[in-house]
XYZ file of C-alpha atoms in Angstrom:
516
model
C 105.835 109.696 109.905
C 102.126 110.309 110.508
C 100.355 110.002 113.850
C 98.539 106.896 112.602
C 101.807 105.194 111.696
C 103.237 105.986 115.126
C 100.200 104.379 116.796
C 100.569 101.222 114.728
C 104.266 100.870 115.504
C 103.627 101.498 119.225
C 100.884 98.877 119.430
C 103.089 96.387 117.595
C 105.997 97.006 119.926
C 103.811 96.599 123.044
C 102.285 93.411 121.621
C 105.698 91.899 120.912
C 106.979 92.880 124.371
C 104.003 91.334 126.188
C 104.104 88.084 124.236
C 107.865 87.625 124.596
C 107.699 88.444 128.315
C 104.816 86.022 128.902
C 106.567 83.179 127.076
C 109.790 83.810 128.970
C 107.977 83.823 132.327
C 106.092 80.641 131.458
C 109.258 78.818 130.422
C 111.110 79.954 133.549
C 107.994 79.421 135.760
C 109.007 82.470 137.776
C 105.651 83.214 139.410
C 104.852 79.538 139.996
C 108.184 78.980 141.755
C 107.689 82.183 143.720
C 104.296 80.997 144.958
C 105.586 77.541 145.825
C 108.454 79.079 147.760
C 105.964 81.167 149.729
C 103.833 78.085 150.507
C 106.872 76.166 151.762
C 107.699 79.068 154.045
C 104.185 79.536 155.452
C 103.133 75.898 155.940
C 105.308 75.108 158.952
C 104.507 73.974 162.489
C 105.570 77.128 164.311
C 103.465 79.510 166.354
C 101.793 82.164 164.245
C 102.010 80.196 161.002
C 99.041 79.665 158.732
C 98.522 76.048 159.887
C 99.700 75.922 163.495
C 96.352 76.654 165.159
C 94.429 74.146 163.035
C 97.129 71.544 163.721
C 96.872 71.922 167.507
C 93.055 72.198 167.503
C 91.601 70.723 164.284
C 88.282 72.494 163.520
C 86.553 69.833 161.338
C 84.367 67.434 163.353
C 85.696 63.870 163.582
C 83.313 60.948 164.027
C 84.147 57.469 165.288
C 81.748 54.702 164.319
C 81.886 51.217 165.863
C 80.352 48.150 164.200
C 80.137 44.873 166.121
C 79.801 41.302 164.879
C 77.140 39.499 166.904
C 77.648 35.705 166.893
C 74.367 33.906 166.218
C 75.434 30.219 166.513
C 77.864 29.930 169.420
C 77.016 26.351 170.403
C 77.213 25.037 166.836
C 80.527 26.828 166.259
C 82.102 25.351 169.397
C 81.075 21.926 168.132
C 82.828 22.556 164.781
C 80.277 24.345 162.578
C 81.008 27.450 160.514
C 80.471 30.595 162.606
C 77.699 32.996 161.624
C 77.801 36.679 162.553
C 75.535 39.652 162.054
C 76.927 43.179 161.789
C 75.343 45.639 164.234
C 76.085 49.348 164.123
C 77.077 52.050 163.867
C 77.445 53.309 167.407
C 78.732 56.785 166.706
C 80.832 59.069 168.878
C 82.007 62.609 168.269
C 85.763 62.548 168.612
C 87.463 65.609 170.076
C 91.183 65.708 169.471
C 93.847 68.239 170.222
C 97.593 68.489 170.728
C 98.510 68.870 174.399
C 101.762 70.132 175.982
C 102.989 71.587 172.693
C 106.645 72.607 173.052
C 108.981 74.073 170.429
C 112.414 72.423 170.293
C 115.780 72.945 168.596
C 115.235 76.547 167.487
C 111.847 75.872 165.963
C 112.900 72.905 163.823
C 111.105 70.366 166.071
C 107.913 70.402 168.112
C 106.734 67.918 170.755
C 103.097 67.183 171.561
C 100.666 64.604 172.917
C 97.718 63.532 170.747
C 94.797 63.643 173.169
C 91.380 62.223 172.225
C 88.003 62.153 173.946
C 84.669 60.718 172.807
C 81.027 61.756 173.260
C 78.201 59.439 172.212
C 75.766 60.678 169.510
C 72.414 58.917 169.807
C 71.014 60.510 166.613
C 73.795 58.964 164.522
C 73.597 55.508 166.134
C 71.415 52.419 165.744
C 70.770 52.012 169.442
C 71.790 52.647 173.030
C 75.255 51.233 173.841
C 74.333 50.829 177.506
C 71.374 48.606 176.593
C 72.260 46.724 173.387
C 73.947 43.368 173.973
C 76.554 41.729 171.757
C 77.648 38.087 171.854
C 81.283 37.868 170.843
C 84.633 36.270 171.608
C 85.684 36.420 175.250
C 89.004 38.118 174.595
C 90.365 37.927 178.200
C 90.103 34.139 178.339
C 91.781 33.685 174.954
C 94.559 36.053 175.984
C 95.030 34.160 179.240
C 95.151 30.738 177.534
C 97.731 31.975 175.008
C 99.939 33.301 177.803
C 99.636 30.339 180.184
C 100.731 27.315 178.195
C 102.620 24.202 179.189
C 102.551 23.352 182.904
C 100.849 26.699 183.678
C 97.742 25.578 181.783
C 96.760 23.389 184.752
C 96.345 26.366 187.096
C 94.690 28.441 184.388
C 92.095 25.723 183.744
C 91.250 25.757 187.435
C 90.801 29.546 187.436
C 88.683 29.386 184.278
C 86.462 26.796 185.900
C 86.176 28.613 189.237
C 85.283 31.930 187.591
C 82.863 30.218 185.178
C 84.513 31.921 182.203
C 83.406 30.838 178.737
C 85.007 31.122 175.308
C 82.266 33.567 174.286
C 80.609 36.321 176.293
C 77.561 38.557 176.043
C 78.130 42.171 177.050
C 76.669 45.595 176.295
C 78.306 47.708 173.625
C 79.375 50.180 176.299
C 81.095 47.445 178.313
C 82.887 45.997 175.303
C 84.167 49.444 174.346
C 84.952 51.254 177.566
C 85.563 48.370 179.921
C 84.082 45.966 182.435
C 85.421 43.963 185.342
C 86.266 40.436 184.267
C 86.275 37.684 186.891
C 89.179 35.781 185.326
C 91.334 38.900 184.961
C 90.550 39.852 188.539
C 91.796 36.465 189.687
C 94.964 36.689 187.571
C 95.688 40.277 188.694
C 96.007 39.110 192.305
C 99.062 37.024 191.433
C 100.482 38.844 188.406
C 101.670 42.423 188.376
C 100.776 44.514 185.373
C 97.471 42.729 184.772
C 94.336 44.805 185.297
C 91.006 43.392 186.397
C 89.082 45.309 183.728
C 89.006 44.904 179.963
C 87.589 46.928 177.058
C 88.507 47.518 173.440
C 88.761 51.265 174.163
C 89.598 50.898 177.846
C 91.439 53.995 179.153
C 91.388 55.592 175.708
C 88.824 58.306 176.449
C 90.486 61.580 177.388
C 93.967 60.086 177.184
C 96.905 60.071 174.769
C 99.191 57.439 173.269
C 102.526 58.966 174.238
C 104.753 61.893 173.335
C 105.529 62.586 169.692
C 108.318 64.818 168.417
C 107.616 66.188 164.941
C 109.655 68.062 162.348
C 108.193 71.522 161.797
C 109.186 71.760 158.125
C 111.289 74.847 158.824
C 114.414 73.291 157.307
C 112.774 71.219 154.568
C 109.125 71.403 153.537
C 109.126 67.642 152.838
C 109.695 67.065 156.571
C 106.560 68.978 157.577
C 104.753 66.871 160.207
C 107.241 63.990 159.959
C 107.735 62.048 163.191
C 111.198 62.264 164.741
C 110.523 60.129 167.843
C 107.630 58.395 169.632
C 107.907 57.913 173.386
C 111.517 59.008 173.054
C 112.414 56.274 170.544
C 113.276 56.454 166.857
C 112.561 52.756 166.319
C 110.145 50.147 167.615
C 111.155 46.893 169.263
C 108.128 44.721 168.472
C 109.266 43.191 165.199
C 112.179 41.119 163.908
C 113.789 43.488 161.357
C 114.986 47.092 161.401
C 112.792 47.907 158.421
C 109.663 46.644 160.198
C 110.562 48.578 163.353
C 111.104 51.874 161.527
C 109.034 54.866 162.631
C 108.548 57.058 159.576
C 106.098 59.466 158.037
C 103.490 61.518 159.881
C 100.854 60.605 162.448
C 98.157 61.069 159.809
C 97.213 64.621 160.815
C 99.639 66.639 158.687
C 101.112 66.253 155.202
C 103.581 68.416 153.337
C 102.369 70.782 150.582
C 102.964 70.322 146.846
C 102.128 66.607 146.759
C 102.600 64.578 143.606
C 100.837 61.432 142.463
C 103.959 59.272 142.312
C 104.975 59.518 145.971
C 104.164 57.200 148.850
C 102.738 58.676 152.025
C 104.025 56.978 155.173
C 101.922 57.019 158.337
C 102.868 55.648 161.744
C 99.883 54.182 163.626
C 100.403 53.222 167.291
C 97.228 51.099 167.186
C 98.851 48.837 164.573
C 102.288 49.174 166.192
C 103.845 49.856 162.790
C 104.248 52.243 159.861
C 101.993 51.791 156.845
C 102.038 53.538 153.487
C 99.461 54.867 151.060
C 99.579 55.376 147.301
C 97.658 57.536 144.828
C 94.315 56.089 143.764
C 92.384 58.768 141.848
C 91.469 62.454 141.554
C 88.463 63.575 143.594
C 86.765 66.826 144.598
C 85.376 67.769 148.015
C 83.318 70.948 148.447
C 84.840 72.293 145.254
C 88.413 71.617 146.411
C 90.498 69.378 144.108
C 92.162 66.474 145.904
C 94.276 63.360 145.411
C 92.939 60.171 146.991
C 95.600 58.031 148.659
C 94.839 54.497 149.892
C 96.818 51.592 151.386
C 97.529 49.042 148.646
C 97.214 45.285 149.135
C 100.983 45.029 149.604
C 100.798 46.771 153.026
C 99.270 43.689 154.670
C 100.504 41.170 152.118
C 102.072 37.881 153.167
C 105.836 37.532 153.031
C 105.397 35.452 149.877
C 103.644 38.343 148.117
C 105.775 41.048 149.699
C 109.108 39.877 151.147
C 109.486 43.241 152.926
C 106.756 42.104 155.321
C 108.732 39.117 156.604
C 109.727 41.154 159.653
C 106.102 41.318 160.791
C 105.940 37.568 161.395
C 105.785 37.025 165.161
C 107.911 33.900 164.652
C 108.939 32.180 161.411
C 106.109 29.689 162.013
C 103.553 32.369 162.867
C 103.202 34.093 159.527
C 99.633 34.813 158.561
C 98.377 35.303 155.020
C 97.609 38.421 153.014
C 95.225 40.929 154.536
C 95.831 40.289 158.248
C 98.486 41.292 160.788
C 99.009 39.673 164.171
C 99.774 42.472 166.629
C 100.227 40.362 169.755
C 103.813 41.637 170.313
C 102.398 45.041 171.267
C 99.235 43.695 172.951
C 100.865 41.826 175.830
C 100.764 38.558 173.928
C 97.000 38.605 173.341
C 96.099 36.875 170.036
C 94.818 40.095 168.449
C 94.835 40.295 164.657
C 94.300 43.516 162.686
C 92.768 43.741 159.232
C 90.591 45.952 157.090
C 86.811 45.569 157.664
C 85.313 42.294 156.432
C 88.882 41.244 155.454
C 88.899 43.699 152.537
C 92.111 43.278 150.455
C 92.706 39.967 152.233
C 92.820 36.403 151.016
C 89.394 34.996 150.205
C 89.740 32.238 152.799
C 89.381 34.651 155.717
C 86.039 36.081 154.605
C 84.831 32.667 153.442
C 85.452 31.140 156.882
C 82.925 33.465 158.564
C 79.281 33.623 157.571
C 78.163 37.242 157.180
C 81.377 38.669 155.705
C 81.002 40.781 152.552
C 84.057 42.953 151.762
C 83.230 46.020 149.673
C 85.569 48.794 148.589
C 83.006 51.562 149.045
C 82.330 50.625 152.679
C 85.603 49.144 153.861
C 88.425 51.024 152.134
C 90.706 53.342 154.101
C 91.561 56.555 152.252
C 92.873 60.109 152.554
C 91.725 62.921 150.243
C 94.447 65.581 150.235
C 94.596 68.888 148.408
C 97.885 68.544 146.513
C 98.801 72.250 146.704
C 98.450 72.725 150.458
C 98.551 69.138 151.773
C 95.336 69.842 153.711
C 93.091 66.850 154.529
C 89.692 67.559 152.955
C 88.192 64.119 153.675
C 89.381 60.910 155.303
C 88.119 57.493 156.397
C 90.288 55.280 158.589
C 88.781 51.791 158.778
C 90.226 48.916 160.756
C 88.959 45.627 162.167
C 89.833 43.873 165.424
C 89.969 40.077 165.229
C 91.008 37.258 167.534
C 93.085 34.286 166.404
C 91.181 31.220 167.590
C 92.745 27.766 167.381
C 93.269 24.560 169.300
C 95.561 25.225 172.276
C 97.396 22.347 173.910
C 96.361 21.941 177.537
C 92.875 23.412 177.081
C 90.248 20.738 176.284
C 87.566 23.337 175.567
C 89.460 24.336 172.387
C 89.845 20.839 170.922
C 87.234 21.349 168.174
C 88.724 24.605 166.868
C 90.578 24.970 163.610
C 92.663 28.105 163.138
C 90.159 30.923 162.543
C 90.591 34.690 162.373
C 87.398 35.668 164.197
C 86.049 39.231 163.733
C 85.011 41.158 166.853
C 84.318 44.673 165.605
C 85.518 47.303 163.147
C 85.758 51.070 163.400
C 85.369 53.897 160.925
C 87.069 57.160 161.892
C 85.906 59.835 159.443
C 86.288 63.545 158.834
C 85.215 66.038 156.163
C 86.579 69.574 156.018
C 84.215 72.127 157.552
C 82.800 75.037 155.526
C 84.922 77.728 157.197
C 88.151 75.819 156.579
C 87.047 75.033 153.015
C 86.509 78.754 152.371
C 90.044 79.532 153.576
C 91.491 76.814 151.348
C 89.486 78.153 148.377
C 90.861 81.657 148.991
C 94.422 80.398 149.247
C 94.080 78.296 146.088
C 92.647 81.299 144.220
C 95.665 83.412 145.183
C 98.034 80.615 144.191
C 96.303 80.137 140.829
C 96.185 83.859 140.018
C 99.835 84.432 140.876
C 101.023 81.205 139.235
C 99.064 81.988 136.050
C 100.071 85.634 135.876
C 102.116 84.965 132.690
C 98.886 83.761 131.050
C 97.281 87.100 131.944
C 100.196 88.899 130.321
C 99.896 86.640 127.290
C 96.170 87.411 127.125
C 96.899 91.120 127.093
C 99.517 90.503 124.422
C 96.926 88.596 122.387
C 94.475 91.498 122.661
C 97.173 93.930 121.540
C 97.978 91.604 118.628
C 94.340 91.718 117.503
C 94.354 95.540 117.761
C 97.608 95.644 115.814
C 96.166 93.490 113.033
C 93.009 95.633 112.864
C 95.097 98.824 112.620
C 97.206 97.322 109.832
C 94.107 96.308 107.877
C 92.506 99.726 108.297
C 95.747 101.468 107.324
C 96.005 99.333 104.211
C 92.370 100.056 103.295
C 92.863 103.808 103.861
C 95.979 103.854 101.698
C 94.130 102.045 98.906
C 91.213 104.497 99.115
C 93.523 107.529 98.878
C 95.199 106.133 95.784
C 91.785 105.612 94.143
C 90.698 109.224 94.825
C 93.947 110.686 93.467
C 93.713 108.571 90.330
C 90.061 109.650 89.689
C 90.864 113.333 90.097
C 93.714 113.037 87.697
C 91.488 111.492 85.003
C 88.774 114.172 85.271
C 91.267 117.020 85.344
C 92.827 115.927 82.011
C 89.455 115.550 80.220
C 88.252 119.098 81.090
C 91.428 120.804 79.989
C 91.488 119.087 76.602
C 87.819 119.161 75.610
C 86.454 122.417 76.975
C 87.369 126.050 76.385
C 85.896 129.266 77.650
C 85.194 132.046 75.115
C 82.967 135.077 74.873
C 79.578 134.737 73.135
C 80.668 137.231 70.555
C 83.845 138.930 69.758
C 82.852 141.941 71.732
C 82.144 141.576 75.286
C 78.909 143.070 76.376
C 78.763 144.488 79.798
C 75.774 143.923 81.932
C 75.444 146.080 84.929
C 73.620 143.473 86.880
C 75.043 140.134 85.768
C 78.467 141.047 84.432
C 79.936 139.645 81.239
C 78.306 136.785 79.343
C 80.635 133.966 78.737
C 79.821 131.026 76.506
C 81.310 127.557 76.698
C 81.997 125.919 73.347
C 83.618 122.766 72.283
C 87.224 123.073 71.430
C 88.108 122.347 67.845
C 91.334 120.972 66.709
C 93.626 123.355 64.856
């Protein structure tokens, strides 16, 4: 066997080995499973892990925007006309959030923490000064008081309302409406009722505070449990609603999601502000700063009526107090106040709610809540949480000043809590994804090398075939010429006697050979 033949056989053997190995690894998904196993091990809520520091102190800046609905025809509305509102905002605050009193529990399988938030106003991102700009809106304290004091108690409440000169609508600064102001009616009630404070604000006592202790699963035992809530305020279930399903606390708090997400799963999120668990479903593929992501959004069924979604029957305050699709009365966890939650401008709600208020214009691009999550790591790359605070206004027996009211879900304000991954965090995610892709696609690299070797093998075979053909042609040509010379030519002396030449030797003549 020649050296060339050995080279061809060697290249062929290497090519076959690489291709077979690559196919076997791809079918078995060895490297992909190895990488996924490593991700499940590293993305856990334990000290020193890849994600623990960013979970306790999230680096991306979070912004909270507040938009208020200024009522422009109060007198006409009280007399029975359709209310008209004008949206004013945003008033933007930088939200600083961190996990306080973080404690590892049960051998690292659980971790407890308090979600602490504080807010700093950003004038450059706002339409005005919250301490100066006035908003005319629903007087929430008086409506809460009238809903609580019904029957024979309405007589005393009417006297207090009159003595404090409280009206159904109020004009306050944005700062007062958000962070609190002393209300004359509440001050009067607080003197005779324990647990009632004299001040009111939509974000009253929510700056620099937390909403109770959470206990989370770390994901140490099962990666699907990463960030899942075990208890809130020491309880595994709520007590606000009428069914066990409605009172279930499940999912995460919205700050952490398990890695290796798929498009078919539902993401459950418990929100203390709504006093319930909601869920989100896959909407579409997106990309943020070059990072691929799945967009998850709450579907219409989350706030659907019990007719559209029977699972929501438990969220009816009473069988007679069931609102329609797109709104949720949260009075059970708001001390009986007639507070109703919805998406901004009644997005995903029944048309009647937006139609009842002049100035409503629901739009998906401005009013949809969504989470953009990288499916490999579960990291939040962009998010917008949008919610609207409304008051249920209607005729209340015992209060003559409400006699002209039909049942109306009246918008007060909506918020937009947003975040986009910062550049430093995006760079780390890019690096991690590159490692995951390289390792997971290693069989393709092997197959590529096998393909190159296959091309070399084919080239060597072609060249060997051409060389063999050329050699055969040369041998055949030599054979033809050798036969012709031997038959047709003979060497003989010029004459019968050789003549010696001292300088040139013998003379030899070449004559044609004659047949005998």
